[in-house]
PDB file of N, CA and C in Angstrom:
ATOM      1  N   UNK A   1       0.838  -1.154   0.000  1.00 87.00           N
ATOM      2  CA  UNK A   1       0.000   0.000   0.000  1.00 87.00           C
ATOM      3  C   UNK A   1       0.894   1.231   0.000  1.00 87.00           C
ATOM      4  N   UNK A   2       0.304   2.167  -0.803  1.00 89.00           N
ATOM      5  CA  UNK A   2       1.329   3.351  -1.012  1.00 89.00           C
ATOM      6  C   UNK A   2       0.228   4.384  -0.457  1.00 89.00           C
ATOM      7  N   UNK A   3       0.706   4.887   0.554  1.00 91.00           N
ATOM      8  CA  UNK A   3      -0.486   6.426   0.584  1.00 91.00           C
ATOM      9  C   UNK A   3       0.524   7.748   0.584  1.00 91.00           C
ATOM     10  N   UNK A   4      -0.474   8.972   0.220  1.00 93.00           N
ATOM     11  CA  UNK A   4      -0.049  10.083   0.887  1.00 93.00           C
ATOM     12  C   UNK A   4       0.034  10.783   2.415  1.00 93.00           C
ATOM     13  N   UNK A   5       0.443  10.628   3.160  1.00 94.00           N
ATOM     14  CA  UNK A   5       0.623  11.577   4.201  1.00 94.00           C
ATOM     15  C   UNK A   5       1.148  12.548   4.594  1.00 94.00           C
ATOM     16  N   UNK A   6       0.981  13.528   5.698  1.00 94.00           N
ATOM     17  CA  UNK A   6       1.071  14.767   6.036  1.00 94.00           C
ATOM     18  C   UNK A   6       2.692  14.726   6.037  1.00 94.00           C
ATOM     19  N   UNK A   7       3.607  15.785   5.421  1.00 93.00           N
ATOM     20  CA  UNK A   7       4.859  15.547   5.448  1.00 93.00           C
ATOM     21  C   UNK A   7       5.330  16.237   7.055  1.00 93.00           C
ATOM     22  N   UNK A   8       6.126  15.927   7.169  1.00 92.00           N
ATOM     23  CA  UNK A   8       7.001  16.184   8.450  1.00 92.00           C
ATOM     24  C   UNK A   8       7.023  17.667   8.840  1.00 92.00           C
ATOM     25  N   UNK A   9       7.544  18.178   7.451  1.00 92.00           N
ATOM     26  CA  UNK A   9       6.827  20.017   8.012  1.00 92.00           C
ATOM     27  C   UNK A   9       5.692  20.524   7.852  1.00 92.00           C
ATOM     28  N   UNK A  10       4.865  20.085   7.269  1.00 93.00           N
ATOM     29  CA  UNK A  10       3.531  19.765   7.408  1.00 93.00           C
ATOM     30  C   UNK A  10       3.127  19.708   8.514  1.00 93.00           C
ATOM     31  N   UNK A  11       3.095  18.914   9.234  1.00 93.00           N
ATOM     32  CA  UNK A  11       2.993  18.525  10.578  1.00 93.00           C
ATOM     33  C   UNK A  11       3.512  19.664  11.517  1.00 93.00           C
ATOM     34  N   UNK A  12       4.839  20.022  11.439  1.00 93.00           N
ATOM     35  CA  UNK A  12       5.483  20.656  12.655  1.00 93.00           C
ATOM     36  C   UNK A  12       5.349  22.313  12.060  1.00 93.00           C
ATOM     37  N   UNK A  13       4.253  22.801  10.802  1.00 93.00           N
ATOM     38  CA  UNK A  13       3.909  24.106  10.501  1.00 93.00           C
ATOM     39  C   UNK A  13       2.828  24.128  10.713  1.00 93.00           C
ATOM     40  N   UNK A  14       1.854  23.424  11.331  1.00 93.00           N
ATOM     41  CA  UNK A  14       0.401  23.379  11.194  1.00 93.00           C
ATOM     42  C   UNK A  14       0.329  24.143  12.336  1.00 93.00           C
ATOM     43  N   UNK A  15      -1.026  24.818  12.569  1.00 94.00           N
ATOM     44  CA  UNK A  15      -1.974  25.221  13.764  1.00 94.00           C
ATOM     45  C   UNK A  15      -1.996  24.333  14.750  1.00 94.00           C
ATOM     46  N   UNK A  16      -1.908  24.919  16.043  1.00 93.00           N
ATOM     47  CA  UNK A  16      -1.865  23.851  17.246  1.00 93.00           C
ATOM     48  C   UNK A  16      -3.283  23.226  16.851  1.00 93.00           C
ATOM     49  N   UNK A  17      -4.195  23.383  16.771  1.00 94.00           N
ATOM     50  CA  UNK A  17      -5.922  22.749  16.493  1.00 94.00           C
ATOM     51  C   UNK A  17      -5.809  22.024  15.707  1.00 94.00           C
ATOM     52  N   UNK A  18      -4.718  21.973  14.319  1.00 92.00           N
ATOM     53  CA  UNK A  18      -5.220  21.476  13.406  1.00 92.00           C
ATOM     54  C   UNK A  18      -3.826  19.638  13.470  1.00 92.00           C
ATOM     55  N   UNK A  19      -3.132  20.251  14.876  1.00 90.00           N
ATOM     56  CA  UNK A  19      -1.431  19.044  14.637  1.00 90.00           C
ATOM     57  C   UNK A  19      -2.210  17.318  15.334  1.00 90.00           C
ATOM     58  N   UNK A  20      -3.551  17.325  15.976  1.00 92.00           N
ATOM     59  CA  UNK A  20      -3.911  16.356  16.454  1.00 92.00           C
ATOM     60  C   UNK A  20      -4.351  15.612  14.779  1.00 92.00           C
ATOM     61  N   UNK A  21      -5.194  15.816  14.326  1.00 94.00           N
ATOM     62  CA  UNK A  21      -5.900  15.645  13.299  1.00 94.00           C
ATOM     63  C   UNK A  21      -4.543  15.207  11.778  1.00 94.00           C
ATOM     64  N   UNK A  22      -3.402  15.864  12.150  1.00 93.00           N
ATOM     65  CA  UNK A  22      -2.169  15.536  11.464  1.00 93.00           C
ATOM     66  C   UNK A  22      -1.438  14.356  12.051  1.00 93.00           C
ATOM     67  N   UNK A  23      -1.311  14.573  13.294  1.00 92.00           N
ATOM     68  CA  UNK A  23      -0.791  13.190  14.193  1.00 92.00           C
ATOM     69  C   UNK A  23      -1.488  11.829  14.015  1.00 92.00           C
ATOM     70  N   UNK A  24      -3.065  11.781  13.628  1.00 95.00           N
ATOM     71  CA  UNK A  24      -3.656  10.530  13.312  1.00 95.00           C
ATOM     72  C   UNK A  24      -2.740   9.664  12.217  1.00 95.00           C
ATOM     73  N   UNK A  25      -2.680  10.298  10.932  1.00 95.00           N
ATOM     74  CA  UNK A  25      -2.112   9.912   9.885  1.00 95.00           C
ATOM     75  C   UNK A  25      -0.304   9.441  10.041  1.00 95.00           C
ATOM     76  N   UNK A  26       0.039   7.876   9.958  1.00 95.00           N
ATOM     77  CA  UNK A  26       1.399   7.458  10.505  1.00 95.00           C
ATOM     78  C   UNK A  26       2.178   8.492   9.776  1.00 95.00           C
ATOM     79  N   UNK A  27       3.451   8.229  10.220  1.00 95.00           N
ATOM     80  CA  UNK A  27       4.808   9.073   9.487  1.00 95.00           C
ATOM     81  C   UNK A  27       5.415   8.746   8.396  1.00 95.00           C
ATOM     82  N   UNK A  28       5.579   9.388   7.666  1.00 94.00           N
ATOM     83  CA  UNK A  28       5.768   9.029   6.010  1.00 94.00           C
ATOM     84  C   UNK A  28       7.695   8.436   6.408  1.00 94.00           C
ATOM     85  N   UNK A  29       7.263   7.179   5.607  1.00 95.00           N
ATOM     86  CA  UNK A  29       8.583   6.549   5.374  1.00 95.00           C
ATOM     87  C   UNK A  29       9.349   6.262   4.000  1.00 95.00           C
ATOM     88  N   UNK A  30       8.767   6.805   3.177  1.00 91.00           N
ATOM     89  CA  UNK A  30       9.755   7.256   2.077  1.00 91.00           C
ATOM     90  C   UNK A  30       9.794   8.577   1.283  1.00 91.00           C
ATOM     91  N   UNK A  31       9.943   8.699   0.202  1.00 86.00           N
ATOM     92  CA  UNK A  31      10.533  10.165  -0.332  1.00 86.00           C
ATOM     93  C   UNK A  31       9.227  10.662  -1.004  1.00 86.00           C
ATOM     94  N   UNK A  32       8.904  11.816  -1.186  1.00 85.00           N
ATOM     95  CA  UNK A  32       7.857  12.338  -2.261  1.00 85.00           C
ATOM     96  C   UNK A  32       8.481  12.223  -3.724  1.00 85.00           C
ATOM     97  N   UNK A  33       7.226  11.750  -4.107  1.00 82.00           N
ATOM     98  CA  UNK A  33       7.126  11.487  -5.665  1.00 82.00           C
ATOM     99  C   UNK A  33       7.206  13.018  -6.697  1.00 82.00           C
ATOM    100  N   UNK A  34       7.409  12.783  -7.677  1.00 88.00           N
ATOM    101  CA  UNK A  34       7.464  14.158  -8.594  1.00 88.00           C
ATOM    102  C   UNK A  34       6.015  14.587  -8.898  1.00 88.00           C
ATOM    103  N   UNK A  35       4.859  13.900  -8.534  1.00 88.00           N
ATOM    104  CA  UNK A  35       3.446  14.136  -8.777  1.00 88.00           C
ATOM    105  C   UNK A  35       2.649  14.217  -7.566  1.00 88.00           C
ATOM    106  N   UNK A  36       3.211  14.162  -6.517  1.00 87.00           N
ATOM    107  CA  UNK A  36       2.846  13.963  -5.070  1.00 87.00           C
ATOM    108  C   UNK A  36       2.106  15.793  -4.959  1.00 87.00           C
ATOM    109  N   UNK A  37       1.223  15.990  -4.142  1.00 89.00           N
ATOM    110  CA  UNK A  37       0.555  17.047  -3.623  1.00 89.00           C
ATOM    111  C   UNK A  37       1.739  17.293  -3.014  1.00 89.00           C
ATOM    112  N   UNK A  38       1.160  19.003  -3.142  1.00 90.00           N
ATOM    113  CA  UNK A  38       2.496  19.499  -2.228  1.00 90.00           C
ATOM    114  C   UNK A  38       2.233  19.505  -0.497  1.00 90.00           C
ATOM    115  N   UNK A  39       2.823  19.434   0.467  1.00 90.00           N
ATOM    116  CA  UNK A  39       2.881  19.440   1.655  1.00 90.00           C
ATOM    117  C   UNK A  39       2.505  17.477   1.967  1.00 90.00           C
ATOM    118  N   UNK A  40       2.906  16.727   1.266  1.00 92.00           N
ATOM    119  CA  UNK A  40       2.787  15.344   1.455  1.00 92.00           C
ATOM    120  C   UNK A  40       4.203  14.682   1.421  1.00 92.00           C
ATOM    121  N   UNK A  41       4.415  13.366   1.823  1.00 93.00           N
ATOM    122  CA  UNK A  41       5.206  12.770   1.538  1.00 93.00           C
ATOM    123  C   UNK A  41       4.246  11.045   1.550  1.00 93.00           C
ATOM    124  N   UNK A  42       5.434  10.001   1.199  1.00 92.00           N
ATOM    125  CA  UNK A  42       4.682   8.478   1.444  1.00 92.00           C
ATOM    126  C   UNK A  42       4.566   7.895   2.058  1.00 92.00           C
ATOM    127  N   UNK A  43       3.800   7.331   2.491  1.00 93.00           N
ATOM    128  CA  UNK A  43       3.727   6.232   3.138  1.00 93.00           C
ATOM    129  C   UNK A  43       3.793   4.710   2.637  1.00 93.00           C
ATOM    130  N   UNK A  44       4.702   3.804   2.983  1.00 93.00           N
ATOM    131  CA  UNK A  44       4.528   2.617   2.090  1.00 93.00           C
ATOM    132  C   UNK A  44       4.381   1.305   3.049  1.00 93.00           C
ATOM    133  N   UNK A  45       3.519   0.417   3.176  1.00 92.00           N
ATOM    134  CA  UNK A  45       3.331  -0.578   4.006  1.00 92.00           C
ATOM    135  C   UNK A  45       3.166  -1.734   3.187  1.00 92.00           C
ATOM    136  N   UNK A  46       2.984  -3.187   4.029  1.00 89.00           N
ATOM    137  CA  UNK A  46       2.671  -4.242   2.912  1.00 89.00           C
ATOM    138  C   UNK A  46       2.021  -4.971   4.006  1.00 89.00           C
ATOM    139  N   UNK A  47       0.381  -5.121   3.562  1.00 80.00           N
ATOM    140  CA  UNK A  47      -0.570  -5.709   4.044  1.00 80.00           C
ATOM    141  C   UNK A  47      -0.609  -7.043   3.604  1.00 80.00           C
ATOM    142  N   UNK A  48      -1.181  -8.133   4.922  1.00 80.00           N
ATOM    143  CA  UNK A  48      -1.092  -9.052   4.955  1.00 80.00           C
ATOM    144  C   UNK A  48      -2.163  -9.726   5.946  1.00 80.00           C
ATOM    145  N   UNK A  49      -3.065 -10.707   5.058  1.00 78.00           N
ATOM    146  CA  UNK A  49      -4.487 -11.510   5.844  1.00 78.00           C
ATOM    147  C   UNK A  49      -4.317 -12.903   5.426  1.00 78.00           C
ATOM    148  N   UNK A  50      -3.250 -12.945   6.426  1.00 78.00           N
ATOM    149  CA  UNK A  50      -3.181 -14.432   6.374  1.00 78.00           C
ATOM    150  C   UNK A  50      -4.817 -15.697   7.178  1.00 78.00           C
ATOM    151  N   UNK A  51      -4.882 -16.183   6.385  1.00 80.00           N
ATOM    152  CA  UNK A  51      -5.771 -16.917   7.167  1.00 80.00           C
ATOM    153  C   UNK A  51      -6.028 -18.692   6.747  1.00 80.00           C
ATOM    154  N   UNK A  52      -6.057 -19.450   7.763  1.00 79.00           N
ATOM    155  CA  UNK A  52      -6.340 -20.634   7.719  1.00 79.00           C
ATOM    156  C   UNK A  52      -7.470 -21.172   8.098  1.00 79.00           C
ATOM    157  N   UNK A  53      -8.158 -22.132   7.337  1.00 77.00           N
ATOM    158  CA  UNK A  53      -9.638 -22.562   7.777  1.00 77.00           C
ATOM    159  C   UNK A  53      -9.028 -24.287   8.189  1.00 77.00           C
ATOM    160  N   UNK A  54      -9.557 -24.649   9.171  1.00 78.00           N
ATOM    161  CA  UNK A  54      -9.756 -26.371   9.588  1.00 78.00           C
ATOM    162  C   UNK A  54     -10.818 -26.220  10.073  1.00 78.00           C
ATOM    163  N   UNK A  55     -11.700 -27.109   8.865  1.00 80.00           N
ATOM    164  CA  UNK A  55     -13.319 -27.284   9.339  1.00 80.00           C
ATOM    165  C   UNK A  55     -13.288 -28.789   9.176  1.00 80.00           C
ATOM    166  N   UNK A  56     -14.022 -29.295  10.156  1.00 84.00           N
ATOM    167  CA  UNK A  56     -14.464 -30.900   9.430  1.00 84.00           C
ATOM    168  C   UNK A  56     -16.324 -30.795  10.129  1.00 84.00           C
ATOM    169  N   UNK A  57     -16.735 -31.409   9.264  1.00 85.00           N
ATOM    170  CA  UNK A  57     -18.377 -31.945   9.491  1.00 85.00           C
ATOM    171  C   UNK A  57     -18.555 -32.974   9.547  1.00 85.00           C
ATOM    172  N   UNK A  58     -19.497 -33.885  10.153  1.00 88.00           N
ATOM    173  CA  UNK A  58     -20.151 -34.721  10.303  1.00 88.00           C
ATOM    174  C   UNK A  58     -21.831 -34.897  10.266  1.00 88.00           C
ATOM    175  N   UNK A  59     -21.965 -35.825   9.360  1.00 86.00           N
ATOM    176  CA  UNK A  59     -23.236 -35.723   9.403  1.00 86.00           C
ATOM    177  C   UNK A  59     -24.029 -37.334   9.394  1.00 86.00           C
ATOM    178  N   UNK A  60     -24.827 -37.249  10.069  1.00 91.00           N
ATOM    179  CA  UNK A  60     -25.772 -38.634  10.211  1.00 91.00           C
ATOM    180  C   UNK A  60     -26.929 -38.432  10.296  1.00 91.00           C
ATOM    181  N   UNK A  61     -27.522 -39.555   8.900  1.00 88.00           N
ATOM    182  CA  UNK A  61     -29.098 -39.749   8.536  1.00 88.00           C
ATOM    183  C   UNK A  61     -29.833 -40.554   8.960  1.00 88.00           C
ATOM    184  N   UNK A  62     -30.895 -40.943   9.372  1.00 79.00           N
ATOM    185  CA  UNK A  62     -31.393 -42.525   9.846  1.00 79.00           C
ATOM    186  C   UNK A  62     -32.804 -42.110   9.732  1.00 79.00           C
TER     187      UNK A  62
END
């Protein structure tokens, strides 16, 4: 997953009211892109749903 987030001075130029609402969004861990909004940088993560099913049934007719 690639997102945009609030860049670092972004964050530390904002309005005290507005730095909670900036703090939600994690800390960008790589570089801004050449098409990136300005006052952003990236965020890059790699999601993962691992999941295993063990089902067994039984069934009886009579």
């Amino acid at each position: 997953m690639i997102a945009n987030v609030p860049s670092l001075a972004a964050r530390r130029n904002a309005p005290e009211n507005l730095r909670g609402v900036f703090n939600a969004f994690p800390l960008p861990n790589a570089p801004r892109g050449a098409g990136d909004p300005a006052d952003t940088e990236r965020y890059v993560s790699a999601l993962s749903y691992p999941s295993k099913v063990d089902a067994t049934a039984v069934r009886v007719d009579h």
